[in-house]
Amino acid sequence: MTSPKPRVVLGVSAGIAAYKVCELLRSLTESGHDVTVVPTPDALRFVGEPTWAALSGNPVSAQVWDGVADVPHVRLGQEADLVFVAPATADLLARAAHGLADDLLTNTLLTARCPVVFAPAMHTEMWQHLATRENVATLRARGAVVIEPASGRLTGRDTGPGRLPDPAELFEVARHVLARGADGRDLAGRHVVVSAGGTREPLDPVRFIGNRSSGLQGYALARTAVARGARVTLVSANVALPDPAGVEVVRVGSAVEMREAVLSAAAGADAVVMAAAVADFRPVDYRESKIKKADGAEPDPIRLVKNPDILAELGDIRRPDQVIVGFAAETDDVLANGRAKLARKRSDLLVVNQVGEDLAFGRPDNAAIILGADGSRTDVPRGAKEALAESVWDLVAARLDRRPAG
């Protein structure tokens, strides 16, 4: 007997970004979800009922009076596995926070006992208004996942935070929240910092010393943390990946820039996960113009100096209530080198994985041993990098549970 399709209620409120949600709807239906679209009445001014019905394959209604015999204002919320509202306007967030029920969508939100996700989209001034921030805080305190909006071009000539995240990234949030279920928000109220990618140490305007890190593992950590309810700051070095939905992305280039960004963000964070591949050394000298190749002459040696050890510094300045996680990419003596690094860096956890030509860097899969300062060991078999990310957050959440929220 096959299991039923996951049931998703896709709420749509009256924002210009409603047209982007058609792509999210298609991703949900094509990946095997049974989606019922519930727009607010004014949302139908932006995208009409026939479009939602055609893409979802289900009837669409915005009113509690349609199909009264089936009691849709109660049944939809009761039967859903996930309610996902995109875009969530300032008005919709206010009505949801205050428990109003003046249309089918807000009725559904009141009856839902499944995970609820809001993807806000509005002008910057509305997002930053104290009333909206308090409404968001209220919804989060009640257990909803409210995704931070992206920054970028808004309606007209306005630019700033308030943009609906990319639909493909919203789909990833929906997928992760569904996978974890109603009890999956164990990082709610927590601020976590994740570093990702590989730093580059410039030699001249066109050359640098770098590494092969793609940032895939760090970005998987960021995405899964959002789905678990965390506020996430992602310090990203030289990564060609789309911004994860709901994540504050701080872009850096070199190890020195990463140190500054990580230490700044870590000051108020509950957990810091250093998944980036940070260069151990940088050139002593930077040439202002391109280094030329001289005929018949060997190039001058490149003199190197040590970069700051960000993970060790985090271990030195950590608060007692803070969890620090490091990564160790090793090519040989993986376990012995990992244990030595864990003791040296004073981290709570160290994720040790073997790297090489066809291992870890740039690949969608990973395997690791997670060592704990308490002597614990967790073996994570080869699988999707998201699976390793979930294992890391499981261990972080367990340690945070024993410490007060910041």
Coordinates of C-alpha atoms in Angstrom, one line a residue:
M1 CA 0.0 0.0 0.0
T2 CA 1.5 3.4 -1.0
S3 CA 1.5 6.2 1.5
P4 CA -0.7 9.2 0.8
K5 CA 0.8 12.3 -0.7
P6 CA 1.9 15.0 1.8
R7 CA -0.9 17.5 2.1
V8 CA 0.2 21.2 1.8
V9 CA -2.0 24.2 2.1
L10 CA -0.4 27.0 0.1
G11 CA -1.7 30.3 1.4
V12 CA -1.3 33.4 -0.8
S13 CA -1.8 36.9 0.4
A14 CA -2.2 40.1 -1.6
G15 CA 1.3 41.0 -2.6
I16 CA 2.9 41.6 -6.0
A17 CA 5.2 38.7 -5.3
A18 CA 2.3 36.3 -5.7
Y19 CA 3.3 35.6 -9.2
K20 CA 6.5 34.0 -8.0
V21 CA 4.6 31.6 -5.9
C22 CA 3.4 29.8 -9.1
E23 CA 6.9 28.4 -9.4
L24 CA 6.8 27.2 -5.8
L25 CA 3.4 25.6 -6.4
R26 CA 4.8 23.8 -9.5
S27 CA 7.8 22.5 -7.5
L28 CA 5.5 21.2 -4.8
T29 CA 3.1 19.4 -7.1
E30 CA 5.8 18.0 -9.4
S31 CA 7.6 16.5 -6.4
G32 CA 4.5 14.6 -5.3
H33 CA 2.7 16.9 -2.9
D34 CA -1.1 17.3 -2.8
V35 CA -1.4 21.1 -2.7
T36 CA -4.5 23.2 -2.0
V37 CA -4.1 26.9 -2.7
V38 CA -5.9 29.2 -0.4
P39 CA -5.6 32.8 -1.5
T40 CA -7.0 35.8 0.3
P41 CA -9.7 37.6 -1.7
D42 CA -7.4 40.4 -2.7
A43 CA -4.6 38.0 -3.7
L44 CA -6.8 37.0 -6.6
R45 CA -6.2 40.6 -8.0
F46 CA -2.6 39.5 -8.6
V47 CA -3.0 35.9 -9.8
G48 CA -6.5 34.6 -10.7
E49 CA -8.2 31.4 -9.5
P50 CA -7.9 29.6 -12.8
T51 CA -4.1 29.7 -12.6
W52 CA -4.0 28.3 -9.1
A53 CA -6.5 25.6 -9.9
A54 CA -4.7 24.6 -13.1
L55 CA -1.2 24.4 -11.4
S56 CA -2.5 22.6 -8.3
G57 CA -5.1 20.3 -9.8
N58 CA -7.4 21.2 -6.9
P59 CA -10.3 23.6 -6.5
V60 CA -9.5 27.0 -5.2
S61 CA -11.5 29.2 -2.8
A62 CA -10.9 32.3 -0.8
Q63 CA -14.2 32.4 1.1
V64 CA -15.4 30.3 4.1
W65 CA -18.9 30.3 2.4
D66 CA -17.7 28.1 -0.5
G67 CA -18.5 24.4 -0.1
V68 CA -19.9 25.0 3.4
A69 CA -21.1 21.4 3.7
D70 CA -17.4 20.2 3.8
V71 CA -16.6 22.8 6.5
P72 CA -13.4 23.9 4.7
H73 CA -12.5 26.6 7.2
V74 CA -11.8 23.8 9.7
R75 CA -11.1 20.7 7.6
L76 CA -8.2 22.3 5.6
G77 CA -6.1 23.1 8.7
Q78 CA -7.0 19.8 10.4
E79 CA -5.9 17.7 7.5
A80 CA -2.8 19.6 6.4
D81 CA 0.8 18.3 6.9
L82 CA 2.1 21.8 6.2
V83 CA 0.7 25.3 5.8
F84 CA 3.0 27.5 3.8
V85 CA 2.1 31.2 3.3
A86 CA 3.8 33.1 0.5
P87 CA 3.9 35.9 0.1
A88 CA 3.0 36.8 3.7
T89 CA 2.1 40.5 3.6
A90 CA 2.3 42.8 6.7
D91 CA -1.5 42.7 6.8
L92 CA -1.6 38.9 6.8
L93 CA 1.1 38.7 9.5
A94 CA -0.9 41.1 11.6
R95 CA -4.1 39.2 11.2
A96 CA -2.4 35.9 11.9
A97 CA -0.7 37.2 15.0
H98 CA -3.9 38.6 16.5
G99 CA -6.0 35.5 15.7
L100 CA -8.4 37.2 13.2
A101 CA -10.4 34.8 11.0
D102 CA -12.1 37.0 8.3
D103 CA -11.3 34.8 5.3
L104 CA -10.6 31.1 4.5
L105 CA -6.8 31.5 4.9
T106 CA -6.8 33.0 8.4
N107 CA -9.5 30.4 9.5
T108 CA -7.1 27.7 8.2
L109 CA -4.2 29.2 10.2
L110 CA -6.3 29.0 13.4
T111 CA -7.2 25.4 12.9
A112 CA -3.8 24.1 11.7
R113 CA -1.9 21.8 14.1
C114 CA 0.8 21.1 11.6
P115 CA 4.0 23.1 11.0
V116 CA 3.2 26.6 9.6
V117 CA 5.7 28.7 7.6
F118 CA 5.4 32.3 6.6
A119 CA 7.5 33.8 3.8
P120 CA 7.1 37.6 4.2
A121 CA 7.3 40.0 1.3
M122 CA 6.7 43.8 1.6
H123 CA 8.4 47.1 1.4
T124 CA 11.4 47.6 3.7
E125 CA 9.7 50.2 5.8
M126 CA 6.8 47.9 6.5
W127 CA 9.1 44.9 7.3
Q128 CA 11.1 47.1 9.7
H129 CA 8.1 48.7 11.4
L130 CA 7.9 47.9 15.1
A131 CA 4.3 46.6 14.6
T132 CA 5.5 44.0 12.0
R133 CA 8.5 43.0 14.1
E134 CA 6.3 42.4 17.1
N135 CA 3.8 40.4 15.0
V136 CA 6.7 38.3 13.7
A137 CA 8.0 37.7 17.2
T138 CA 4.5 36.6 18.3
L139 CA 4.1 34.1 15.5
R140 CA 7.6 32.7 16.2
A141 CA 6.9 32.4 19.9
R142 CA 3.8 30.3 19.0
G143 CA 5.8 27.9 16.9
A144 CA 5.6 29.2 13.4
V145 CA 8.6 29.5 11.1
V146 CA 8.8 33.0 9.8
I147 CA 11.5 33.3 7.1
E148 CA 13.6 36.4 6.9
P149 CA 12.9 38.1 3.6
A150 CA 15.7 38.6 1.0
S151 CA 17.2 41.9 0.2
G152 CA 17.1 43.3 -3.3
R153 CA 14.9 45.1 -5.8
L154 CA 11.3 45.7 -4.7
T155 CA 8.3 47.3 -6.4
G156 CA 9.2 50.4 -8.4
R157 CA 12.7 51.8 -7.7
D158 CA 12.9 50.7 -4.0
T159 CA 15.6 48.3 -2.9
G160 CA 16.2 46.7 0.5
P161 CA 15.1 43.9 2.8
G162 CA 11.5 42.7 2.0
R163 CA 11.9 40.7 -1.2
L164 CA 10.4 37.3 -1.4
P165 CA 13.2 34.7 -1.5
D166 CA 13.8 32.6 -4.6
P167 CA 11.0 30.0 -5.1
A168 CA 13.5 27.2 -5.4
E169 CA 14.9 28.1 -2.0
L170 CA 11.3 28.4 -0.5
F171 CA 10.7 24.8 -1.8
E172 CA 13.8 23.6 0.1
V173 CA 12.4 25.1 3.3
A174 CA 9.0 23.4 2.7
R175 CA 10.7 20.1 2.1
H176 CA 12.9 20.3 5.2
V177 CA 10.0 21.4 7.4
L178 CA 7.8 18.5 6.1
A179 CA 10.6 16.0 6.7
R180 CA 11.0 17.0 10.3
G181 CA 7.3 17.3 11.2
A182 CA 5.5 19.1 14.0
D183 CA 8.3 18.6 16.5
G184 CA 11.1 19.8 14.3
R185 CA 11.7 23.4 15.6
D186 CA 14.3 22.6 18.2
L187 CA 16.4 25.6 17.2
A188 CA 13.5 28.1 17.6
G189 CA 14.6 31.3 19.3
R190 CA 18.3 30.5 18.6
H191 CA 20.7 32.5 16.6
V192 CA 23.3 30.4 14.7
V193 CA 26.3 31.4 12.6
V194 CA 27.6 29.2 9.8
S195 CA 30.6 29.7 7.7
A196 CA 30.8 28.3 4.2
G197 CA 33.0 28.1 1.1
G198 CA 36.7 28.6 0.7
T199 CA 38.8 31.7 1.4
R200 CA 41.1 33.1 -1.3
E201 CA 44.4 34.8 -0.5
P202 CA 45.4 37.2 -3.3
L203 CA 48.8 37.2 -4.9
D204 CA 48.1 39.9 -7.4
P205 CA 45.0 41.4 -9.1
V206 CA 44.3 38.2 -11.0
R207 CA 45.8 35.3 -8.9
F208 CA 45.1 33.9 -5.5
I209 CA 45.9 30.9 -3.3
G210 CA 42.7 29.0 -2.6
N211 CA 41.1 25.6 -2.1
R212 CA 38.4 23.4 -3.7
S213 CA 35.6 24.1 -1.2
S214 CA 32.2 24.6 -3.0
G215 CA 30.2 25.8 0.0
L216 CA 27.6 23.0 -0.4
Q217 CA 28.0 21.7 3.1
G218 CA 27.8 25.1 4.8
Y219 CA 24.7 26.0 2.7
A220 CA 23.1 22.7 3.7
L221 CA 23.7 23.6 7.3
A222 CA 22.1 27.0 6.8
R223 CA 19.0 25.7 5.1
T224 CA 18.4 23.0 7.6
A225 CA 18.8 25.4 10.5
V226 CA 16.2 27.7 9.1
A227 CA 13.7 24.8 8.8
R228 CA 14.4 24.1 12.5
G229 CA 13.4 27.6 13.4
A230 CA 16.8 29.3 13.9
R231 CA 17.8 32.8 12.8
V232 CA 20.8 32.1 10.6
T233 CA 23.8 34.3 9.7
L234 CA 25.8 32.7 6.9
V235 CA 29.4 34.0 6.3
S236 CA 30.1 32.9 2.7
A237 CA 33.4 32.9 1.0
N238 CA 33.6 32.8 -2.8
V239 CA 30.5 30.6 -3.3
A240 CA 28.5 30.4 -6.5
L241 CA 25.3 29.2 -4.9
P242 CA 21.9 30.9 -4.5
D243 CA 21.2 32.5 -1.1
P244 CA 19.2 30.1 1.1
A245 CA 15.8 31.4 2.0
G246 CA 15.5 33.2 5.3
V247 CA 19.3 33.5 5.8
E248 CA 21.4 36.7 6.3
V249 CA 24.3 36.2 4.0
V250 CA 27.6 38.1 4.7
R251 CA 30.0 37.7 1.8
V252 CA 33.8 37.7 2.4
G253 CA 36.9 36.8 0.3
S254 CA 39.9 36.2 2.5
A255 CA 40.6 34.6 5.8
V256 CA 41.1 38.0 7.5
E257 CA 37.7 39.2 6.2
M258 CA 36.1 35.9 7.4
R259 CA 37.6 36.3 10.8
E260 CA 36.1 39.8 11.2
A261 CA 32.7 38.7 10.0
V262 CA 32.5 35.6 12.0
L263 CA 33.7 37.1 15.3
S264 CA 31.2 40.0 14.8
A265 CA 28.3 37.7 14.2
A266 CA 29.3 35.2 16.9
A267 CA 29.2 37.8 19.7
G268 CA 25.5 37.3 20.1
A269 CA 25.1 33.8 18.7
D270 CA 24.0 30.6 20.5
A271 CA 26.1 28.4 18.2
V272 CA 28.8 28.8 15.6
V273 CA 29.5 26.2 13.0
M274 CA 32.8 26.7 11.1
A275 CA 32.2 24.7 7.9
A276 CA 34.3 26.9 5.7
A277 CA 37.7 25.9 4.4
V278 CA 39.8 28.7 5.7
A279 CA 43.3 29.1 4.2
D280 CA 46.1 28.4 6.7
F281 CA 48.5 30.8 5.0
R282 CA 48.5 33.9 2.9
P283 CA 51.2 35.6 0.8
V284 CA 53.4 38.0 2.7
D285 CA 53.5 40.3 -0.3
Y286 CA 50.7 41.4 -2.5
R287 CA 51.7 42.7 -6.0
E288 CA 49.7 45.7 -7.1
S289 CA 50.1 44.7 -10.8
K290 CA 50.0 41.3 -12.4
I291 CA 53.2 39.2 -11.9
K292 CA 54.9 38.9 -15.3
K293 CA 56.6 35.8 -16.6
A294 CA 60.2 36.6 -17.4
D295 CA 61.8 34.7 -20.3
G296 CA 64.3 32.1 -19.1
A297 CA 63.9 33.1 -15.4
E298 CA 62.4 31.1 -12.6
P299 CA 59.6 32.8 -10.7
D300 CA 60.4 34.3 -7.3
P301 CA 59.4 32.1 -4.3
I302 CA 56.1 32.9 -2.7
R303 CA 56.7 33.8 1.0
L304 CA 53.8 32.8 3.2
V305 CA 52.6 33.9 6.7
K306 CA 50.1 32.2 8.9
N307 CA 46.4 33.3 8.8
P308 CA 44.5 33.8 12.0
D309 CA 43.1 30.6 13.5
I310 CA 39.4 31.6 13.7
L311 CA 38.2 28.3 15.3
A312 CA 40.8 28.5 18.0
E313 CA 40.0 32.1 18.6
L314 CA 36.3 31.3 19.0
G315 CA 37.3 28.6 21.5
D316 CA 39.3 31.2 23.5
I317 CA 36.6 33.9 23.7
R318 CA 33.5 31.7 23.8
R319 CA 30.7 32.2 26.3
P320 CA 29.7 29.4 28.6
D321 CA 26.3 29.1 27.0
Q322 CA 27.7 29.0 23.4
V323 CA 28.2 25.9 21.3
I324 CA 31.2 25.9 18.9
V325 CA 31.5 23.4 16.0
G326 CA 34.6 23.0 13.8
F327 CA 35.2 21.0 10.7
A328 CA 38.4 19.1 9.9
A329 CA 39.1 18.1 6.3
E330 CA 41.8 15.4 6.4
T331 CA 43.5 13.4 3.7
D332 CA 45.1 10.7 6.0
D333 CA 45.2 9.6 9.7
V334 CA 41.7 11.1 9.8
L335 CA 40.6 10.1 13.2
A336 CA 43.9 10.8 15.0
N337 CA 44.2 14.2 13.4
G338 CA 40.6 15.0 14.2
R339 CA 41.0 14.1 17.9
A340 CA 44.1 16.2 18.2
K341 CA 42.4 19.2 16.5
L342 CA 39.4 18.9 18.8
A343 CA 41.5 19.2 21.9
R344 CA 43.6 22.0 20.3
K345 CA 40.7 24.1 19.2
R346 CA 38.6 23.7 22.4
S347 CA 35.4 23.1 20.4
D348 CA 32.3 21.3 21.6
L349 CA 32.1 19.3 18.4
L350 CA 34.4 18.6 15.5
V351 CA 33.1 17.2 12.2
V352 CA 36.0 15.1 10.7
N353 CA 35.8 14.0 7.1
Q354 CA 38.2 12.7 4.6
V355 CA 38.8 14.9 1.5
G356 CA 40.5 14.2 -1.8
E357 CA 40.1 14.2 -5.6
D358 CA 36.6 12.6 -5.5
L359 CA 35.7 13.2 -1.8
A360 CA 33.7 15.9 -0.1
F361 CA 34.7 19.1 -2.1
G362 CA 32.1 19.9 -4.8
R363 CA 30.1 16.7 -4.3
P364 CA 26.5 16.5 -3.2
D365 CA 27.4 13.7 -0.7
N366 CA 29.5 13.5 2.4
A367 CA 30.5 11.2 5.2
A368 CA 31.9 12.1 8.6
I369 CA 32.7 11.3 12.2
I370 CA 31.5 13.9 14.6
L371 CA 33.7 13.9 17.7
G372 CA 32.5 15.6 21.0
A373 CA 34.6 17.2 23.7
D374 CA 32.7 15.0 26.1
G375 CA 34.2 11.9 24.5
S376 CA 31.3 11.1 22.3
R377 CA 31.5 9.9 18.7
T378 CA 28.8 9.9 16.0
D379 CA 29.4 8.2 12.7
V380 CA 27.5 9.6 9.8
P381 CA 27.5 7.3 6.8
R382 CA 27.9 8.6 3.3
G383 CA 24.8 10.4 2.1
A384 CA 23.4 13.8 1.1
K385 CA 25.1 16.7 2.8
E386 CA 21.7 17.7 4.2
A387 CA 21.8 14.4 6.2
L388 CA 25.1 15.4 7.7
A389 CA 23.8 18.9 8.5
E390 CA 20.8 17.4 10.3
S391 CA 23.2 15.2 12.4
V392 CA 25.2 18.3 13.3
W393 CA 22.2 20.2 14.4
D394 CA 20.8 17.3 16.4
L395 CA 24.0 17.3 18.5
V396 CA 24.1 21.1 18.7
A397 CA 20.4 21.3 19.8
A398 CA 21.0 18.6 22.5
R399 CA 23.8 20.7 23.9
L400 CA 21.8 24.0 23.7
D401 CA 18.9 22.3 25.5
R402 CA 21.1 22.1 28.6
R403 CA 21.9 25.8 28.3
P404 CA 19.6 28.9 28.5
A405 CA 18.6 30.7 25.3
G406 CA 20.5 33.9 24.7

